[in-house]
PDB file of C-alpha atoms in Angstrom:
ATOM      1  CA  UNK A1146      -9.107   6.826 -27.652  1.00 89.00           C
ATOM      2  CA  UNK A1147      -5.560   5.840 -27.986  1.00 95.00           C
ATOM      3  CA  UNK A1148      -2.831   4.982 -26.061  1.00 96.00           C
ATOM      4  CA  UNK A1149      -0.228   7.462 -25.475  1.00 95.00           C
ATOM      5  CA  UNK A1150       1.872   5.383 -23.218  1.00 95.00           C
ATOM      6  CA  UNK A1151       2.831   1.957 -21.130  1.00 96.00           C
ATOM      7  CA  UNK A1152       4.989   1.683 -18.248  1.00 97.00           C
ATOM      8  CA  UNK A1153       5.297  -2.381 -16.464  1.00 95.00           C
ATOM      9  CA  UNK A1154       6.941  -2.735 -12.789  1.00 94.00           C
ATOM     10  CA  UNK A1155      10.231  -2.147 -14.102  1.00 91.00           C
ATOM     11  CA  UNK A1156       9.949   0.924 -16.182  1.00 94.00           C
ATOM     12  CA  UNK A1157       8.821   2.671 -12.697  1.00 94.00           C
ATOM     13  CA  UNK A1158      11.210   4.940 -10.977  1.00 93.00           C
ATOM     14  CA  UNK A1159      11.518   4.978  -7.627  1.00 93.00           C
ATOM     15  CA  UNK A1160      14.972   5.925  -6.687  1.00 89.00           C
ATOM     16  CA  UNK A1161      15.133   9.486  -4.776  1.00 89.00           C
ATOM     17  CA  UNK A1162      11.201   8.716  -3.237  1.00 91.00           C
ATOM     18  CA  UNK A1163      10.912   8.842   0.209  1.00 91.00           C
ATOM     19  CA  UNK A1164       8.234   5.744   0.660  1.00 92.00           C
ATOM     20  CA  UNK A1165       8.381   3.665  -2.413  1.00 95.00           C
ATOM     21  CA  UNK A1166       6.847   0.814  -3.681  1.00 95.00           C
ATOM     22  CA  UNK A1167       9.231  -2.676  -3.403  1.00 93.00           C
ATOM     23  CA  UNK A1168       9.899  -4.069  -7.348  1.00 94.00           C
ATOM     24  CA  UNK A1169       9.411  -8.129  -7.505  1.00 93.00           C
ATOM     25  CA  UNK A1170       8.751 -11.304  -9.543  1.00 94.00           C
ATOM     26  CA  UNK A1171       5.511 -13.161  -8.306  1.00 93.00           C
ATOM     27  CA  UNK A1172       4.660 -16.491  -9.501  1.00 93.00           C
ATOM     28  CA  UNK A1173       8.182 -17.044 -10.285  1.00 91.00           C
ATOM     29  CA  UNK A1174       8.470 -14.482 -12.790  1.00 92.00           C
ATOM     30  CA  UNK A1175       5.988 -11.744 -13.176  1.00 95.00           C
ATOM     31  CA  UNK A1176       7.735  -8.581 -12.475  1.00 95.00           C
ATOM     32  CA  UNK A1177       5.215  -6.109  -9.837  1.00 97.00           C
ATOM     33  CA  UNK A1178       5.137  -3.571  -7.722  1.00 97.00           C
ATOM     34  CA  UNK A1179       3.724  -4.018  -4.227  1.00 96.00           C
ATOM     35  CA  UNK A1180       1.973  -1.032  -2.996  1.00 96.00           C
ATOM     36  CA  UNK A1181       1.265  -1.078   0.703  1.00 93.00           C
ATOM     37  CA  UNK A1182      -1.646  -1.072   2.346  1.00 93.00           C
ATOM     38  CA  UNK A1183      -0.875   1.571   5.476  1.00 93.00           C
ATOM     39  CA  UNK A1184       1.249   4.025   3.831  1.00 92.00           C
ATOM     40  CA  UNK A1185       0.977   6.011   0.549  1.00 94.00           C
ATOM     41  CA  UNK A1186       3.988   4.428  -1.719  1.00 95.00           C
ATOM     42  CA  UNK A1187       4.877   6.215  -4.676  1.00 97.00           C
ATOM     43  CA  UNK A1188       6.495   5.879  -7.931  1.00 97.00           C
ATOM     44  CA  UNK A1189       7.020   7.773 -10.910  1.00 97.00           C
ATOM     45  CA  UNK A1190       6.249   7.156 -14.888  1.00 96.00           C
ATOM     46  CA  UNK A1191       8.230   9.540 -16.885  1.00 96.00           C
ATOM     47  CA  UNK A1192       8.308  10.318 -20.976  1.00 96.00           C
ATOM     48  CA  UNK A1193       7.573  13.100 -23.593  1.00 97.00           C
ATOM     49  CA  UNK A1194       4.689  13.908 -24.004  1.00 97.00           C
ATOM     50  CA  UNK A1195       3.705  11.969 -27.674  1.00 96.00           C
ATOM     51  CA  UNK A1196       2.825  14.624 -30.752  1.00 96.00           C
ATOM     52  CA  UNK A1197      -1.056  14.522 -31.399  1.00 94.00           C
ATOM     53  CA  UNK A1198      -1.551  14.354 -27.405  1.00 95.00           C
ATOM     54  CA  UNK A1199      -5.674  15.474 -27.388  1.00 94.00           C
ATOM     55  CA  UNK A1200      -8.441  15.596 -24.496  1.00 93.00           C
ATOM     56  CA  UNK A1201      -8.920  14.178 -21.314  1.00 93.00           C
ATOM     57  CA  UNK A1202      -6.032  11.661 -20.231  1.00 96.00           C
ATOM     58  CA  UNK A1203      -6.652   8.891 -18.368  1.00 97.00           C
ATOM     59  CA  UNK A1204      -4.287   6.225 -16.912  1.00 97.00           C
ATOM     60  CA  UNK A1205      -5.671   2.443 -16.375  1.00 97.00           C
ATOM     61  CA  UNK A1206      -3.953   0.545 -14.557  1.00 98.00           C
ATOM     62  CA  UNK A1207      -3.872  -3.190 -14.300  1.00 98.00           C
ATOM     63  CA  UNK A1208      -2.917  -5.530 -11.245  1.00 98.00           C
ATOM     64  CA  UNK A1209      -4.587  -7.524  -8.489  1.00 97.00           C
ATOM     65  CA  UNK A1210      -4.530  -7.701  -4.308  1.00 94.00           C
ATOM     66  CA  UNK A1211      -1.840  -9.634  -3.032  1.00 91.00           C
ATOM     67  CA  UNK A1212      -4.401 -11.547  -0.640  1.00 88.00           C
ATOM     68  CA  UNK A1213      -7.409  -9.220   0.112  1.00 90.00           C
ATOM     69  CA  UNK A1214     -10.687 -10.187  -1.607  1.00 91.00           C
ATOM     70  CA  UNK A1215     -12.987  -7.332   0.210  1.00 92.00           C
ATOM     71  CA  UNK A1216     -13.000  -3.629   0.426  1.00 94.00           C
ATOM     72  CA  UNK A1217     -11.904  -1.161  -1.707  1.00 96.00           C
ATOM     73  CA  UNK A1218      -8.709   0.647  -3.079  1.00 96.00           C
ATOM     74  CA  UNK A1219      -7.933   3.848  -4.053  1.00 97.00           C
ATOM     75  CA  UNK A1220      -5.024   4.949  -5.655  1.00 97.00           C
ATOM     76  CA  UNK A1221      -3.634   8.762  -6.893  1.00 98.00           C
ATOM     77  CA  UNK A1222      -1.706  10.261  -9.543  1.00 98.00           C
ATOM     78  CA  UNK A1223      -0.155  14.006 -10.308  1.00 98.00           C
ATOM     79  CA  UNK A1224       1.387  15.276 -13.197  1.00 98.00           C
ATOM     80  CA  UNK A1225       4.225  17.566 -13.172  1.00 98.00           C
ATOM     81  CA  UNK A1226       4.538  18.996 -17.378  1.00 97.00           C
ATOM     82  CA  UNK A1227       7.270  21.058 -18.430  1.00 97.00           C
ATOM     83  CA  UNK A1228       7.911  22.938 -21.709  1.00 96.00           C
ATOM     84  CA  UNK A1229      11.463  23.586 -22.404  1.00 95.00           C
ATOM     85  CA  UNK A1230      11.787  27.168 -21.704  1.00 95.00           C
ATOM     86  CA  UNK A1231       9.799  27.135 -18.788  1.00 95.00           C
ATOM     87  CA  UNK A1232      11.060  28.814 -15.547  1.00 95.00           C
ATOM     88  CA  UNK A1233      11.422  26.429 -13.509  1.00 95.00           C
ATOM     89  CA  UNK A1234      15.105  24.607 -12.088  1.00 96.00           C
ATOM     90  CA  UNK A1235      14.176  21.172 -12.516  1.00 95.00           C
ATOM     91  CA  UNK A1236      17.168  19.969 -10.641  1.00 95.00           C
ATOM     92  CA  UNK A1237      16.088  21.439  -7.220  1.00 96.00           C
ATOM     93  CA  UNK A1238      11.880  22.308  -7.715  1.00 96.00           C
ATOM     94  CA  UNK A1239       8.668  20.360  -8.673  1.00 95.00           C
ATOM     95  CA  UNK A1240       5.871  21.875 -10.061  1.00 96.00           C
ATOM     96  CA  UNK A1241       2.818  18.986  -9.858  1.00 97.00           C
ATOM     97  CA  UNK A1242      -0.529  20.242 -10.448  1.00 98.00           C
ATOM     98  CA  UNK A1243      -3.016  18.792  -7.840  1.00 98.00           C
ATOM     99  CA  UNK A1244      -3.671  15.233  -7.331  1.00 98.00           C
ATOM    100  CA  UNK A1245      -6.131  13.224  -9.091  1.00 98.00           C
ATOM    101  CA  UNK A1246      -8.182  10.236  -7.381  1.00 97.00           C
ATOM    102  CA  UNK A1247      -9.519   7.357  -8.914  1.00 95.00           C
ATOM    103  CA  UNK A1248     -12.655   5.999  -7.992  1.00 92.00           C
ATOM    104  CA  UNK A1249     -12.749   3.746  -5.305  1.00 93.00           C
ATOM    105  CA  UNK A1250     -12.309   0.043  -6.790  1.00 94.00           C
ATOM    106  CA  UNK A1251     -13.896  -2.575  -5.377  1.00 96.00           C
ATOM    107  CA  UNK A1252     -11.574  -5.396  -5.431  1.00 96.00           C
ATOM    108  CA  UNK A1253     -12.257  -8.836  -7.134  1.00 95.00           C
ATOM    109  CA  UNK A1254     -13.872 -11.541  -4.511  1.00 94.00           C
ATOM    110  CA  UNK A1255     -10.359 -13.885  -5.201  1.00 93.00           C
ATOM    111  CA  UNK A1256      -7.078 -13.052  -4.499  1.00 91.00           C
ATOM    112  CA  UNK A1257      -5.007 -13.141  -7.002  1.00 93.00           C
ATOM    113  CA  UNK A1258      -7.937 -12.066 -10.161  1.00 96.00           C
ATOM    114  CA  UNK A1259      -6.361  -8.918 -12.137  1.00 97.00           C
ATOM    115  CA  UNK A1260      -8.920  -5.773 -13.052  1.00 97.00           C
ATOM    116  CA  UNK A1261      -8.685  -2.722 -14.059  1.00 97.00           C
ATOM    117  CA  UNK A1262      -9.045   0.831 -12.827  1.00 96.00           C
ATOM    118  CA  UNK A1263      -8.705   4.334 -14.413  1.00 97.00           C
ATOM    119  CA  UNK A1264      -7.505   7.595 -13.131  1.00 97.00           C
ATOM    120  CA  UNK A1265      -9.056  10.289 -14.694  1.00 97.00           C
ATOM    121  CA  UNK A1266      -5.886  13.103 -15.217  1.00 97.00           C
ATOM    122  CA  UNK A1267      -8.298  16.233 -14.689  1.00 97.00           C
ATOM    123  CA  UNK A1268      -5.646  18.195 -12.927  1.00 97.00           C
ATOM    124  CA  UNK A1269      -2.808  17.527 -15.816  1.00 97.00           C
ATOM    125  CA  UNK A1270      -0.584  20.698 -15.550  1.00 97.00           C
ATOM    126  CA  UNK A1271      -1.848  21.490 -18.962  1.00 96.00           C
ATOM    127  CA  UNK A1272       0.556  19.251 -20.486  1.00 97.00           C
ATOM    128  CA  UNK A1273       0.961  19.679 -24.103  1.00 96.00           C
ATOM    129  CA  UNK A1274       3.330  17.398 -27.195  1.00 96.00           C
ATOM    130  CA  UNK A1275       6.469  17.604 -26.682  1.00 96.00           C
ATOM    131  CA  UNK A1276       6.175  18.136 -22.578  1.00 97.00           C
ATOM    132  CA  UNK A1277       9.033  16.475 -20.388  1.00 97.00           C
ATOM    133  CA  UNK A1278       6.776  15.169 -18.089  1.00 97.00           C
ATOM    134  CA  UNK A1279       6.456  13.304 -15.046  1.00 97.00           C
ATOM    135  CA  UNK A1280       3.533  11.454 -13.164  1.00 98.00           C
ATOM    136  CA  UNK A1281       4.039  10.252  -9.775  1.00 97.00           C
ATOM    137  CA  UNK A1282       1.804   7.523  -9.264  1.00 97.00           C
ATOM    138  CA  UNK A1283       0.752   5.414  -5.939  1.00 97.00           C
ATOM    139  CA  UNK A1284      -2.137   3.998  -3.508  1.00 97.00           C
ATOM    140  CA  UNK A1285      -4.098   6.583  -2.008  1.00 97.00           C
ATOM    141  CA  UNK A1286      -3.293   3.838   1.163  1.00 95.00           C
ATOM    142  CA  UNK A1287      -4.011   6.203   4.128  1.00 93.00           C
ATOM    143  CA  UNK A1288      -7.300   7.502   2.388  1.00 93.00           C
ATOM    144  CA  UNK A1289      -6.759  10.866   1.869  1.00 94.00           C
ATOM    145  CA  UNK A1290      -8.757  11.019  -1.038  1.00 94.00           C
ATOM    146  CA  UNK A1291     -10.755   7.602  -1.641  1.00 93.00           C
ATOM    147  CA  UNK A1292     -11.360   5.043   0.195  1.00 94.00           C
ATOM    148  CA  UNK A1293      -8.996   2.599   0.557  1.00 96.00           C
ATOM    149  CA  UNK A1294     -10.127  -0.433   3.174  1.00 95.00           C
ATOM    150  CA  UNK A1295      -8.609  -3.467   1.114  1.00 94.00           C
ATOM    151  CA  UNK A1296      -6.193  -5.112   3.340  1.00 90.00           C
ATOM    152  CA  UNK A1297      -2.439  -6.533   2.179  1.00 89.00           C
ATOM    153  CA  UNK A1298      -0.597  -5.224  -0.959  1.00 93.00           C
ATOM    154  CA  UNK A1299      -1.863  -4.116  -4.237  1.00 96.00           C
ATOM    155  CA  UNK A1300       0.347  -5.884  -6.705  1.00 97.00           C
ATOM    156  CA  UNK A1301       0.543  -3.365  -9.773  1.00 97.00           C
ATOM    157  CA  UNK A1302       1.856  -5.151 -12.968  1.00 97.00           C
ATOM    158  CA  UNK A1303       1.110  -2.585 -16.202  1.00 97.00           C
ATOM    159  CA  UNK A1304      -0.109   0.932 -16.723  1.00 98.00           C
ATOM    160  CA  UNK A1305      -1.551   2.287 -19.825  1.00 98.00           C
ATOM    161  CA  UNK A1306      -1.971   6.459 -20.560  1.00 97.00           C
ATOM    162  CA  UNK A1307      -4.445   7.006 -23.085  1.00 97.00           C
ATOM    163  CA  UNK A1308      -5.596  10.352 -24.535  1.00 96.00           C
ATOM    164  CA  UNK A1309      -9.159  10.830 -26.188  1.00 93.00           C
ATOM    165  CA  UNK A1310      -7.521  10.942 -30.091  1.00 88.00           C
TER     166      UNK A1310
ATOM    167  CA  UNK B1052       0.730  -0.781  31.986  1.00 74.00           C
ATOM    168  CA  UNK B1053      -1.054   1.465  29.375  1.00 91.00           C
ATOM    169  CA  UNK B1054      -2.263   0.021  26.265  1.00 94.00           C
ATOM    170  CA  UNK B1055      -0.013   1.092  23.215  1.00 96.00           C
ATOM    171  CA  UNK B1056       0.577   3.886  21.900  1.00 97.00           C
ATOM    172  CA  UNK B1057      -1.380   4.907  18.662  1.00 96.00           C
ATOM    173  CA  UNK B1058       2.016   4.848  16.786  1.00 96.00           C
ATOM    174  CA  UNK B1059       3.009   0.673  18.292  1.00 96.00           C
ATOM    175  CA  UNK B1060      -0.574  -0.515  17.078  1.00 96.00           C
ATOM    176  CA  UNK B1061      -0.126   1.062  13.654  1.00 95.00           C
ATOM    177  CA  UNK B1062       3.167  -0.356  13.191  1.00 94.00           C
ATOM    178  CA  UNK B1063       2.041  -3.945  14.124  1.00 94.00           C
ATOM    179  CA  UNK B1064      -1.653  -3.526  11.596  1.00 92.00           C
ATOM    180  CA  UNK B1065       0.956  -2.218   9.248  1.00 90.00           C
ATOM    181  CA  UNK B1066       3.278  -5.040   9.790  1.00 89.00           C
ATOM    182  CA  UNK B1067       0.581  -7.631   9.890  1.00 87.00           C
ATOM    183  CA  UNK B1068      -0.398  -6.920   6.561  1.00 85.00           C
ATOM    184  CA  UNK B1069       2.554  -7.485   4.603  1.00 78.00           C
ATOM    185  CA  UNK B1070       2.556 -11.260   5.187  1.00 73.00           C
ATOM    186  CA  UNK B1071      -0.157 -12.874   3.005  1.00 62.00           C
ATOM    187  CA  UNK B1072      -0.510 -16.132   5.604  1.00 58.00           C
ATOM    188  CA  UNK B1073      -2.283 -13.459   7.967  1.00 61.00           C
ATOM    189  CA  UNK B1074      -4.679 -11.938   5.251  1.00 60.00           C
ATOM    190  CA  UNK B1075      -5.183 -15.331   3.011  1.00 59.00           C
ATOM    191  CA  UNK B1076      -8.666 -15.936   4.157  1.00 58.00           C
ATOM    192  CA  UNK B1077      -9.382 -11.645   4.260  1.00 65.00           C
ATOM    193  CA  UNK B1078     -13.000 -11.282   4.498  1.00 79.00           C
ATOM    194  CA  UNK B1079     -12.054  -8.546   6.465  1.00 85.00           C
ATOM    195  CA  UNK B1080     -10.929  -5.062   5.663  1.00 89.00           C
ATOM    196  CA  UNK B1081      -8.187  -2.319   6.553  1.00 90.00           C
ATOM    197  CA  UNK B1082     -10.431  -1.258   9.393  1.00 92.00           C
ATOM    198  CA  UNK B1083     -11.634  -4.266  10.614  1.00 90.00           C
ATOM    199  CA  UNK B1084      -8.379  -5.282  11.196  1.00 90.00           C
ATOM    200  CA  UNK B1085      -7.427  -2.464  13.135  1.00 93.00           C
ATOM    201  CA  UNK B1086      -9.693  -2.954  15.149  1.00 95.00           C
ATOM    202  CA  UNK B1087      -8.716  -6.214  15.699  1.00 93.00           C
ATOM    203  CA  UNK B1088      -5.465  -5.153  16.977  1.00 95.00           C
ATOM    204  CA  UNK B1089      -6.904  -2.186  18.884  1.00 97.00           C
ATOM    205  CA  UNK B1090      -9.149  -4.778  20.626  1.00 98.00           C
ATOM    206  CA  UNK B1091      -6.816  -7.341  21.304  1.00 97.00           C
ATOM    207  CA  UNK B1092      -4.181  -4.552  22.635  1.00 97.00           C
ATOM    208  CA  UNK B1093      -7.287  -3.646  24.950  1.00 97.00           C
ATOM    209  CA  UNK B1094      -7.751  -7.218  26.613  1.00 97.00           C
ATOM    210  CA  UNK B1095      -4.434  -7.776  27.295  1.00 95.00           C
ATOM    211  CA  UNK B1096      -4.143  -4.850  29.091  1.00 95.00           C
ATOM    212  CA  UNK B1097      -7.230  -5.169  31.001  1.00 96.00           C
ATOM    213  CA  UNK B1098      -6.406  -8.773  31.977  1.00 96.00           C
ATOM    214  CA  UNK B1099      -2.796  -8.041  32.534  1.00 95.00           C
ATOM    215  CA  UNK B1100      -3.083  -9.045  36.294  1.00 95.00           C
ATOM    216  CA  UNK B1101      -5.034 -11.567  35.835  1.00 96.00           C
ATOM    217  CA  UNK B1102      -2.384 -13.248  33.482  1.00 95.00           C
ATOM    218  CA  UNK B1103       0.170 -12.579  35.969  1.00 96.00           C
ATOM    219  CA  UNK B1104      -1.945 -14.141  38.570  1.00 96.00           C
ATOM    220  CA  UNK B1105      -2.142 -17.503  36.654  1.00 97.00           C
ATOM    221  CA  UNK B1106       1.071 -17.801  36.923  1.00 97.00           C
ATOM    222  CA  UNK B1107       2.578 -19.815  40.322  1.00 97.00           C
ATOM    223  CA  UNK B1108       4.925 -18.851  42.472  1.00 96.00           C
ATOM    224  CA  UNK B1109       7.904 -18.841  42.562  1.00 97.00           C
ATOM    225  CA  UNK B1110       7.554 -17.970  38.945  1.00 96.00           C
ATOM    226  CA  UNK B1111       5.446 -15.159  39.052  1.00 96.00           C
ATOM    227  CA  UNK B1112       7.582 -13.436  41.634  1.00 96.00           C
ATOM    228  CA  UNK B1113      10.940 -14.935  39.785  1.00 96.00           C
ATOM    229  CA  UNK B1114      10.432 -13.845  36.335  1.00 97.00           C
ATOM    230  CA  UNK B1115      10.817 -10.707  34.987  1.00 96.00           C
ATOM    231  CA  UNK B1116       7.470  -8.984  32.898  1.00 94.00           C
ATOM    232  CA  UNK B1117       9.711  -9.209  29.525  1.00 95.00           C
ATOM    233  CA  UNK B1118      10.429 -13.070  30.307  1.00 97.00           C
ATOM    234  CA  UNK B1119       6.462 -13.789  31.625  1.00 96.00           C
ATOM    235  CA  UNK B1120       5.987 -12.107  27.722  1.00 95.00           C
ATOM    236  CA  UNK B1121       8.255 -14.350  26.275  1.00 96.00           C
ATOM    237  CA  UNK B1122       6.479 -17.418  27.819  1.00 96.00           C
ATOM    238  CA  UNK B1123       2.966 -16.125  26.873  1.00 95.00           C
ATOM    239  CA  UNK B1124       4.047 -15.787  22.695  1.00 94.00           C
ATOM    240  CA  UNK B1125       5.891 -19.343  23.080  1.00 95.00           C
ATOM    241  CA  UNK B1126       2.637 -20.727  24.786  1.00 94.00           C
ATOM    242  CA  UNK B1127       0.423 -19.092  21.892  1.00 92.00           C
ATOM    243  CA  UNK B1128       2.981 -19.702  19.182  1.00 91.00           C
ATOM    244  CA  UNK B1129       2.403 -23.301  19.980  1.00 92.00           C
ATOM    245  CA  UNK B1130      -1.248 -23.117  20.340  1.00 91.00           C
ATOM    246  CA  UNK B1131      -2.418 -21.438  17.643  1.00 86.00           C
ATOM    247  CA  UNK B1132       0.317 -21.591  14.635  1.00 81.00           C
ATOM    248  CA  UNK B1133       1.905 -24.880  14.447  1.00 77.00           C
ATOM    249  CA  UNK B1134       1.540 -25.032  10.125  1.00 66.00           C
ATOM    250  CA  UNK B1135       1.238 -21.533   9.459  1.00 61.00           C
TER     251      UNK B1135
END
């Protein structure tokens, strides 16, 4: 496998999203993002799509719970991939393909312990090299499609895509 | 009085959950705690005349209900979270 791209707390966007997650320092300066537990927050990574892009994608993603050290989270991510030419008028339409769910992650027993989850990007929007492409990422918070009974925030801090190359 | 509405006791787990003081010792999850809430909603509207009864006159004819609730969270806030 390789990996195809990294995005930390401050390469997310989140301008123009209606519920977003809030951008911080934690232990004085360790830039997160705090995704909430009651409401689906959202953010999005953004790049071209790297030449030699092959099989399934995956995104991992690396942080810890704020304070929770039971239960599980879930978290969600969609990818919106667009070839220059297609017909679409990306200043007023998206076009993500459906949303992919992570397992359910149990989270560590101590607050505070980082792990790792992946995403498998099944539903990619067939995005191919060279693809403008967006994925908007968050916590699957009201469970729509894992289950999500952690408590407090999920404090993100990197994310990694990797391909299968 | 009614207990809250569905939208009020969502608001307040949601709240709740954003401070890490109230989730530090969490053995508990998303659920359990709103049940918690739900719960704790339900008493104090079952034993919302009994409160009020425990109060002495003239107080309990004096004060208003949003005043008598006001007393109550002082009385608590003292109990329970001197420290926190």
């Amino acid at each position: 496998m390789a990996t195809r791209g990294t995005w930390d707390a401050f390469s997310l966007q989140i301008t123009g999203l209606a519920t977003f997650p809030e951008i911080k320092p934690v232990n004085a300066d360790i830039m997160i993002a705090a995704f909430d537990a009651a409401a689906d927050e959202l953010c999005h990574l953004s790049g071209v799509a790297p030449q030699g892009l092959t099989g399934t994608l995956t995104l991992e993603v690396f942080g810890w719970m704020l304070s929770a050290t039971t239960g599980t989270i879930g978290l969600r991510a969609e990818v919106e991939a667009v070839t220059p030419g297609d017909s679409l008028n990306r200043g007023t339409t998206h076009s993500f393909d459906s949303i992919n769910y992570a397992t359910s992650a149990t989270v560590p027993g101590t607050a505070g312990f980082e792990f790792q989850t992946t995403i498998t990007l099944t539903n990619n929007d067939s995005i191919a090299a060279g693809d403008d492409f967006i994925i908007r990422f968050g916590r699957d918070a009201d469970g729509t499609g894992t289950t999500d009974s952690a408590t407090a925030d999920f404090h993100l801090s990197k994310i990694e895509l990797r391909d299968a190359a | 009085m009614a207990v809250l509405a569905d939208q009020d006791r969502f608001d307040i787990w949601a709240e709740v959950m954003r401070y890490k003081d109230f989730v530090s010792a969490s053995g508990v999850t998303k659920a359990d705690l709103r049940a918690a809430v739900n719960a704790l909603d339900d008493f104090l509207n079952t034993n919302a005349s009994a409160t009020n009864t425990a109060i002495p006159q003239p107080a309990r004819a004096n004060l208003s209900t949003p005043v008598k609730a006001l007393l109550l969270m002082h009385i608590i806030q003292k109990r329970y979270l001197k420290g926190v």
